[in-house]
PDB file of C-alpha atoms in Angstrom:
ATOM      1  CA  GLU A 204       0.000   0.000   0.000  1.00 86.00           C
ATOM      2  CA  ASP A 205       1.296   3.440  -0.945  1.00 91.00           C
ATOM      3  CA  GLN A 206       2.069   5.638   2.074  1.00 94.00           C
ATOM      4  CA  VAL A 207       3.198   9.186   2.770  1.00 97.00           C
ATOM      5  CA  THR A 208       4.511  10.437   6.113  1.00 98.00           C
ATOM      6  CA  GLN A 209       5.178  14.102   6.725  1.00 98.00           C
ATOM      7  CA  SER A 210       7.196  15.706   9.498  1.00 97.00           C
ATOM      8  CA  PRO A 211       7.039  17.713  11.571  1.00 97.00           C
ATOM      9  CA  GLU A 212       3.258  17.906  12.136  1.00 97.00           C
ATOM     10  CA  ALA A 213       3.591  21.577  12.986  1.00 98.00           C
ATOM     11  CA  LEU A 214       6.376  24.116  12.673  1.00 98.00           C
ATOM     12  CA  ARG A 215       6.604  27.620  14.037  1.00 98.00           C
ATOM     13  CA  LEU A 216       9.197  29.972  12.524  1.00 97.00           C
ATOM     14  CA  GLN A 217      10.149  33.571  12.916  1.00 97.00           C
ATOM     15  CA  GLU A 218      10.011  35.652   9.755  1.00 97.00           C
ATOM     16  CA  GLY A 219      13.282  35.137   7.912  1.00 97.00           C
ATOM     17  CA  GLU A 220      14.109  31.872   9.703  1.00 97.00           C
ATOM     18  CA  SER A 221      14.713  29.212   7.027  1.00 98.00           C
ATOM     19  CA  SER A 222      13.745  25.566   7.540  1.00 98.00           C
ATOM     20  CA  SER A 223      12.765  22.342   5.761  1.00 98.00           C
ATOM     21  CA  LEU A 224       9.711  20.117   5.734  1.00 98.00           C
ATOM     22  CA  ASN A 225      10.082  16.388   5.178  1.00 98.00           C
ATOM     23  CA  CYS A 226       7.963  13.936   3.195  1.00 98.00           C
ATOM     24  CA  SER A 227       8.863  10.236   3.345  1.00 98.00           C
ATOM     25  CA  TYR A 228       7.085   7.899   0.985  1.00 97.00           C
ATOM     26  CA  THR A 229       6.683   4.302  -0.069  1.00 95.00           C
ATOM     27  CA  VAL A 230       5.046   3.688  -3.410  1.00 92.00           C
ATOM     28  CA  SER A 231       4.888   0.860  -5.920  1.00 87.00           C
ATOM     29  CA  GLY A 232       6.695   2.729  -8.693  1.00 90.00           C
ATOM     30  CA  LEU A 233       6.630   6.510  -8.455  1.00 92.00           C
ATOM     31  CA  ARG A 234       5.044   8.442 -11.280  1.00 91.00           C
ATOM     32  CA  GLY A 235       5.227  11.768  -9.483  1.00 93.00           C
ATOM     33  CA  LEU A 236       5.511  13.450  -6.095  1.00 96.00           C
ATOM     34  CA  PHE A 237       3.449  16.577  -5.549  1.00 97.00           C
ATOM     35  CA  TRP A 238       3.560  19.454  -3.109  1.00 98.00           C
ATOM     36  CA  TYR A 239       0.421  21.442  -2.384  1.00 98.00           C
ATOM     37  CA  ARG A 240      -0.346  24.348  -0.110  1.00 98.00           C
ATOM     38  CA  GLN A 241      -3.652  24.386   1.782  1.00 97.00           C
ATOM     39  CA  ASP A 242      -5.066  27.404   3.573  1.00 97.00           C
ATOM     40  CA  PRO A 243      -7.733  26.858   6.274  1.00 94.00           C
ATOM     41  CA  GLY A 244     -11.106  25.937   4.779  1.00 92.00           C
ATOM     42  CA  LYS A 245      -9.719  25.945   1.228  1.00 94.00           C
ATOM     43  CA  GLY A 246      -8.743  23.392  -1.387  1.00 96.00           C
ATOM     44  CA  PRO A 247      -5.152  22.287  -1.993  1.00 97.00           C
ATOM     45  CA  GLU A 248      -3.204  24.676  -4.238  1.00 97.00           C
ATOM     46  CA  PHE A 249      -0.637  23.076  -6.526  1.00 96.00           C
ATOM     47  CA  LEU A 250       2.999  24.020  -5.971  1.00 97.00           C
ATOM     48  CA  PHE A 251       5.385  21.473  -7.541  1.00 95.00           C
ATOM     49  CA  THR A 252       5.665  18.128  -9.261  1.00 96.00           C
ATOM     50  CA  LEU A 253       8.856  16.065  -8.996  1.00 96.00           C
ATOM     51  CA  TYR A 254       9.337  12.975 -11.122  1.00 94.00           C
ATOM     52  CA  SER A 255      12.786  11.501 -10.457  1.00 94.00           C
ATOM     53  CA  ALA A 256      15.458  11.377  -7.781  1.00 95.00           C
ATOM     54  CA  GLY A 257      17.772  14.364  -7.927  1.00 96.00           C
ATOM     55  CA  GLU A 258      15.165  16.675  -9.394  1.00 97.00           C
ATOM     56  CA  GLU A 259      14.682  20.124  -7.860  1.00 97.00           C
ATOM     57  CA  LYS A 260      12.028  22.793  -8.424  1.00 97.00           C
ATOM     58  CA  GLU A 261      11.899  26.358  -7.114  1.00 97.00           C
ATOM     59  CA  LYS A 262       9.216  28.976  -6.738  1.00 95.00           C
ATOM     60  CA  GLU A 263       9.868  32.198  -4.878  1.00 95.00           C
ATOM     61  CA  ARG A 264      10.965  31.220  -1.349  1.00 97.00           C
ATOM     62  CA  LEU A 265      10.182  27.526  -1.828  1.00 98.00           C
ATOM     63  CA  LYS A 266      12.424  24.785  -3.170  1.00 98.00           C
ATOM     64  CA  ALA A 267      11.424  21.139  -3.470  1.00 98.00           C
ATOM     65  CA  THR A 268      13.881  18.254  -3.792  1.00 98.00           C
ATOM     66  CA  LEU A 269      13.416  14.528  -4.302  1.00 97.00           C
ATOM     67  CA  THR A 270      15.345  11.368  -3.411  1.00 95.00           C
ATOM     68  CA  LYS A 271      14.287   7.743  -3.837  1.00 93.00           C
ATOM     69  CA  LYS A 272      12.709   7.697  -0.371  1.00 95.00           C
ATOM     70  CA  GLU A 273      11.839  11.264   0.544  1.00 97.00           C
ATOM     71  CA  SER A 274      11.240  14.816  -0.541  1.00 98.00           C
ATOM     72  CA  PHE A 275      12.064  18.065   1.184  1.00 98.00           C
ATOM     73  CA  LEU A 276      10.363  21.414   0.904  1.00 98.00           C
ATOM     74  CA  HIS A 277      12.894  24.080   1.820  1.00 98.00           C
ATOM     75  CA  ILE A 278      11.542  27.466   2.857  1.00 98.00           C
ATOM     76  CA  THR A 279      14.071  30.280   2.653  1.00 98.00           C
ATOM     77  CA  ALA A 280      13.498  33.494   4.613  1.00 97.00           C
ATOM     78  CA  PRO A 281       9.771  32.824   5.097  1.00 97.00           C
ATOM     79  CA  LYS A 282       7.198  35.576   5.445  1.00 97.00           C
ATOM     80  CA  PRO A 283       3.942  35.492   7.443  1.00 97.00           C
ATOM     81  CA  GLU A 284       2.000  34.935   4.207  1.00 97.00           C
ATOM     82  CA  ASP A 285       3.760  31.576   3.846  1.00 98.00           C
ATOM     83  CA  SER A 286       1.762  30.337   6.843  1.00 98.00           C
ATOM     84  CA  ALA A 287      -0.359  27.383   5.650  1.00 98.00           C
ATOM     85  CA  THR A 288      -0.487  23.603   5.712  1.00 98.00           C
ATOM     86  CA  TYR A 289       1.877  22.024   3.194  1.00 98.00           C
ATOM     87  CA  LEU A 290       0.722  18.709   1.772  1.00 98.00           C
ATOM     88  CA  CYS A 291       2.813  16.069   0.057  1.00 98.00           C
ATOM     89  CA  ALA A 292       1.214  13.476  -2.214  1.00 97.00           C
ATOM     90  CA  VAL A 293       2.447  10.619  -4.386  1.00 95.00           C
ATOM     91  CA  GLN A 294       1.072   9.155  -7.553  1.00 93.00           C
ATOM     92  CA  ALA A 295       1.952   5.588  -8.499  1.00 91.00           C
ATOM     93  CA  ARG A 296       2.633   4.383 -12.027  1.00 87.00           C
ATOM     94  CA  THR A 297      -0.041   1.766 -11.514  1.00 82.00           C
ATOM     95  CA  GLY A 298      -3.546   3.045 -10.972  1.00 69.00           C
ATOM     96  CA  PHE A 299      -5.268   5.879 -12.695  1.00 72.00           C
ATOM     97  CA  GLN A 300      -3.567   9.006 -11.357  1.00 81.00           C
ATOM     98  CA  LYS A 301      -5.038   9.039  -7.869  1.00 91.00           C
ATOM     99  CA  LEU A 302      -3.042  10.974  -5.300  1.00 94.00           C
ATOM    100  CA  VAL A 303      -2.134   9.540  -1.899  1.00 96.00           C
ATOM    101  CA  PHE A 304      -1.663  12.380   0.572  1.00 98.00           C
ATOM    102  CA  GLY A 305       0.234  12.770   3.803  1.00 98.00           C
ATOM    103  CA  THR A 306      -1.318  14.499   6.806  1.00 97.00           C
ATOM    104  CA  GLY A 307       0.594  17.702   6.107  1.00 98.00           C
ATOM    105  CA  THR A 308       2.824  20.102   8.021  1.00 98.00           C
ATOM    106  CA  ARG A 309       1.150  23.172   9.552  1.00 98.00           C
ATOM    107  CA  LEU A 310       3.539  26.084   9.161  1.00 98.00           C
ATOM    108  CA  LEU A 311       3.135  29.280  11.153  1.00 98.00           C
ATOM    109  CA  VAL A 312       5.473  32.168  10.396  1.00 98.00           C
ATOM    110  CA  SER A 313       5.463  34.953  12.962  1.00 97.00           C
ATOM    111  CA  PRO A 314       6.461  38.537  12.123  1.00 95.00           C
TER     112      PRO A 314
ATOM    113  CA  GLU B 583      -6.781  31.902 -14.631  1.00 75.00           C
ATOM    114  CA  PRO B 584      -8.925  28.771 -15.105  1.00 80.00           C
ATOM    115  CA  GLU B 585     -10.188  27.207 -11.915  1.00 93.00           C
ATOM    116  CA  VAL B 586     -12.318  24.374 -10.601  1.00 97.00           C
ATOM    117  CA  THR B 587     -15.611  25.661  -9.200  1.00 97.00           C
ATOM    118  CA  GLN B 588     -17.673  23.837  -6.567  1.00 98.00           C
ATOM    119  CA  THR B 589     -21.182  24.497  -5.302  1.00 96.00           C
ATOM    120  CA  PRO B 590     -22.498  24.838  -2.705  1.00 97.00           C
ATOM    121  CA  SER B 591     -19.679  25.946  -0.436  1.00 97.00           C
ATOM    122  CA  HIS B 592     -21.525  24.588   2.594  1.00 97.00           C
ATOM    123  CA  GLN B 593     -24.399  22.102   2.807  1.00 97.00           C
ATOM    124  CA  VAL B 594     -26.209  20.943   5.920  1.00 98.00           C
ATOM    125  CA  THR B 595     -28.391  17.856   5.564  1.00 98.00           C
ATOM    126  CA  GLN B 596     -30.365  15.468   7.734  1.00 98.00           C
ATOM    127  CA  MET B 597     -29.066  11.955   8.191  1.00 98.00           C
ATOM    128  CA  GLY B 598     -30.590   9.652   5.578  1.00 97.00           C
ATOM    129  CA  GLN B 599     -31.157  12.416   3.027  1.00 98.00           C
ATOM    130  CA  GLU B 600     -29.639  12.482  -0.441  1.00 98.00           C
ATOM    131  CA  VAL B 601     -27.173  15.198  -1.376  1.00 98.00           C
ATOM    132  CA  ILE B 602     -25.630  16.200  -4.675  1.00 97.00           C
ATOM    133  CA  LEU B 603     -22.368  18.088  -4.733  1.00 98.00           C
ATOM    134  CA  ARG B 604     -21.566  19.932  -7.919  1.00 97.00           C
ATOM    135  CA  CYS B 605     -18.339  20.796  -9.675  1.00 97.00           C
ATOM    136  CA  VAL B 606     -17.341  22.569 -12.851  1.00 97.00           C
ATOM    137  CA  PRO B 607     -13.849  21.336 -13.786  1.00 95.00           C
ATOM    138  CA  ILE B 608     -11.373  23.339 -15.857  1.00 93.00           C
ATOM    139  CA  SER B 609     -12.845  23.422 -19.336  1.00 89.00           C
ATOM    140  CA  ASN B 610     -10.262  21.487 -21.372  1.00 87.00           C
ATOM    141  CA  HIS B 611      -9.522  18.903 -18.680  1.00 91.00           C
ATOM    142  CA  LEU B 612     -10.408  15.266 -19.250  1.00 89.00           C
ATOM    143  CA  TYR B 613      -9.835  13.545 -15.908  1.00 93.00           C
ATOM    144  CA  PHE B 614     -12.022  14.291 -12.918  1.00 95.00           C
ATOM    145  CA  TYR B 615     -11.772  13.310  -9.262  1.00 97.00           C
ATOM    146  CA  TRP B 616     -13.490  13.559  -5.931  1.00 98.00           C
ATOM    147  CA  TYR B 617     -11.529  13.623  -2.677  1.00 98.00           C
ATOM    148  CA  ARG B 618     -12.694  14.198   0.852  1.00 98.00           C
ATOM    149  CA  GLN B 619     -11.079  15.520   4.005  1.00 97.00           C
ATOM    150  CA  ILE B 620     -12.576  14.802   7.411  1.00 96.00           C
ATOM    151  CA  LEU B 621     -11.769  17.602   9.842  1.00 93.00           C
ATOM    152  CA  GLY B 622      -8.175  17.298  11.043  1.00 90.00           C
ATOM    153  CA  GLN B 623      -7.413  14.317   8.818  1.00 94.00           C
ATOM    154  CA  LYS B 624      -5.664  13.749   5.524  1.00 96.00           C
ATOM    155  CA  VAL B 625      -7.128  14.302   2.071  1.00 97.00           C
ATOM    156  CA  GLU B 626      -8.477  10.938   0.843  1.00 97.00           C
ATOM    157  CA  PHE B 627      -9.155   9.778  -2.701  1.00 97.00           C
ATOM    158  CA  LEU B 628     -12.733   8.735  -3.473  1.00 98.00           C
ATOM    159  CA  VAL B 629     -13.068   8.257  -7.225  1.00 97.00           C
ATOM    160  CA  SER B 630     -11.624   9.126 -10.602  1.00 94.00           C
ATOM    161  CA  PHE B 631     -13.645   9.552 -13.792  1.00 94.00           C
ATOM    162  CA  TYR B 632     -12.516   9.519 -17.408  1.00 91.00           C
ATOM    163  CA  ASN B 633     -14.295   9.137 -20.715  1.00 89.00           C
ATOM    164  CA  ASN B 634     -17.685   9.044 -18.982  1.00 90.00           C
ATOM    165  CA  GLU B 635     -16.927   6.184 -16.673  1.00 93.00           C
ATOM    166  CA  ILE B 636     -15.325   5.490 -13.312  1.00 95.00           C
ATOM    167  CA  SER B 637     -11.672   4.600 -13.808  1.00 92.00           C
ATOM    168  CA  GLU B 638     -10.761   3.947 -10.181  1.00 93.00           C
ATOM    169  CA  LYS B 639     -12.485   4.102  -6.806  1.00 94.00           C
ATOM    170  CA  SER B 640     -11.469   3.673  -3.205  1.00 95.00           C
ATOM    171  CA  GLU B 641     -12.990   1.469  -0.514  1.00 94.00           C
ATOM    172  CA  ILE B 642     -14.779   4.548   0.822  1.00 95.00           C
ATOM    173  CA  PHE B 643     -16.713   4.893  -2.444  1.00 96.00           C
ATOM    174  CA  ASP B 644     -19.389   2.292  -1.739  1.00 94.00           C
ATOM    175  CA  ASP B 645     -22.884   1.853  -3.206  1.00 95.00           C
ATOM    176  CA  GLN B 646     -24.098   4.989  -1.427  1.00 96.00           C
ATOM    177  CA  PHE B 647     -21.920   7.116  -3.685  1.00 97.00           C
ATOM    178  CA  SER B 648     -22.256   7.801  -7.395  1.00 97.00           C
ATOM    179  CA  VAL B 649     -20.735  10.235  -9.868  1.00 97.00           C
ATOM    180  CA  GLU B 650     -22.055  11.657 -13.078  1.00 95.00           C
ATOM    181  CA  ARG B 651     -21.093  14.073 -15.810  1.00 92.00           C
ATOM    182  CA  PRO B 652     -24.594  15.083 -16.897  1.00 86.00           C
ATOM    183  CA  ASP B 653     -23.428  17.562 -19.542  1.00 87.00           C
ATOM    184  CA  GLY B 654     -20.207  18.911 -21.016  1.00 78.00           C
ATOM    185  CA  SER B 655     -19.301  21.031 -18.028  1.00 86.00           C
ATOM    186  CA  ASN B 656     -20.660  19.672 -14.726  1.00 93.00           C
ATOM    187  CA  PHE B 657     -19.369  16.784 -12.634  1.00 96.00           C
ATOM    188  CA  THR B 658     -21.453  15.662  -9.664  1.00 97.00           C
ATOM    189  CA  LEU B 659     -21.078  13.490  -6.595  1.00 98.00           C
ATOM    190  CA  LYS B 660     -24.265  12.023  -5.136  1.00 98.00           C
ATOM    191  CA  ILE B 661     -24.558  10.504  -1.699  1.00 98.00           C
ATOM    192  CA  ARG B 662     -27.821   8.554  -1.560  1.00 96.00           C
ATOM    193  CA  SER B 663     -28.440   8.243   2.154  1.00 95.00           C
ATOM    194  CA  THR B 664     -26.094  10.377   4.197  1.00 97.00           C
ATOM    195  CA  LYS B 665     -24.571   9.210   7.456  1.00 97.00           C
ATOM    196  CA  LEU B 666     -23.053  11.270  10.256  1.00 97.00           C
ATOM    197  CA  GLU B 667     -19.604  10.013   9.240  1.00 96.00           C
ATOM    198  CA  ASP B 668     -20.040  11.514   5.753  1.00 97.00           C
ATOM    199  CA  SER B 669     -19.498  14.952   7.299  1.00 98.00           C
ATOM    200  CA  ALA B 670     -16.327  16.282   5.653  1.00 98.00           C
ATOM    201  CA  MET B 671     -14.935  18.695   3.088  1.00 98.00           C
ATOM    202  CA  TYR B 672     -15.410  17.294  -0.386  1.00 98.00           C
ATOM    203  CA  PHE B 673     -12.990  18.435  -3.066  1.00 98.00           C
ATOM    204  CA  CYS B 674     -13.381  18.119  -6.793  1.00 98.00           C
ATOM    205  CA  ALA B 675     -10.219  18.076  -8.916  1.00 97.00           C
ATOM    206  CA  SER B 676      -9.360  17.844 -12.583  1.00 95.00           C
ATOM    207  CA  THR B 677      -6.321  17.058 -14.720  1.00 93.00           C
ATOM    208  CA  GLY B 678      -5.533  17.931 -18.283  1.00 88.00           C
ATOM    209  CA  GLN B 679      -4.337  15.625 -21.043  1.00 79.00           C
ATOM    210  CA  GLY B 680      -0.634  14.882 -20.682  1.00 70.00           C
ATOM    211  CA  TYR B 681      -0.380  16.461 -17.237  1.00 67.00           C
ATOM    212  CA  THR B 682      -0.248  14.766 -13.875  1.00 76.00           C
ATOM    213  CA  GLU B 683      -0.885  17.641 -11.469  1.00 90.00           C
ATOM    214  CA  ALA B 684      -4.456  17.904 -10.286  1.00 93.00           C
ATOM    215  CA  PHE B 685      -6.132  21.260  -9.716  1.00 95.00           C
ATOM    216  CA  PHE B 686      -8.569  21.370  -6.833  1.00 97.00           C
ATOM    217  CA  GLY B 687     -11.705  23.353  -6.173  1.00 98.00           C
ATOM    218  CA  GLN B 688     -12.352  25.233  -2.942  1.00 97.00           C
ATOM    219  CA  GLY B 689     -14.469  22.426  -1.573  1.00 97.00           C
ATOM    220  CA  THR B 690     -17.977  21.810  -0.267  1.00 98.00           C
ATOM    221  CA  ARG B 691     -18.275  21.466   3.479  1.00 98.00           C
ATOM    222  CA  LEU B 692     -20.936  18.794   4.101  1.00 98.00           C
ATOM    223  CA  THR B 693     -22.435  18.635   7.565  1.00 98.00           C
ATOM    224  CA  VAL B 694     -24.772  15.734   8.330  1.00 98.00           C
ATOM    225  CA  VAL B 695     -26.958  16.235  11.411  1.00 97.00           C
TER     226      VAL B 695
END
């Protein structure tokens, strides 16, 4: 069974204090690993797709990396508006594109 | 920017009643999904739909659930006889041809009382 574990569950940072979120996964053949941002009461907002080990993607203060067992979301010099829950999901090569999500990391950035 | 639209944003229903949740996926997308998120829990896959038929469904998606694309734009999720444990946020998502990232709507909060 495909599984995604995210850590930490919650993270509190001061504005400008860089950190990383972890996503460990087991999947029967990875098609893609996805990062989403979710604000309270809203739907997941797509951030990145990573397809193979060694791949990196960047967007503003966020950088996602991928190994064969885990992915990291690095947040550089975060701002209060980066406060959200960050979700990791995997998609297996078998199956019809369903996403298997982790429970997410709740990030709070204080000014 | 194209987006997935869901209605209503919040629905309250009596246990045992039927509900229909509605979604308008991004217009040129071909793959459609329903996910749900019980408060404080992870987002869970319910069903995927392609070429007017269910392509995959989870164990959650039992005989009480059904999906339909009644016309060229809407995609619906019906729950025939709601239970208390059906209370959750329901998200519709869609994917375009050749892409793997799914775009989600803002969700319908279903409360069963």
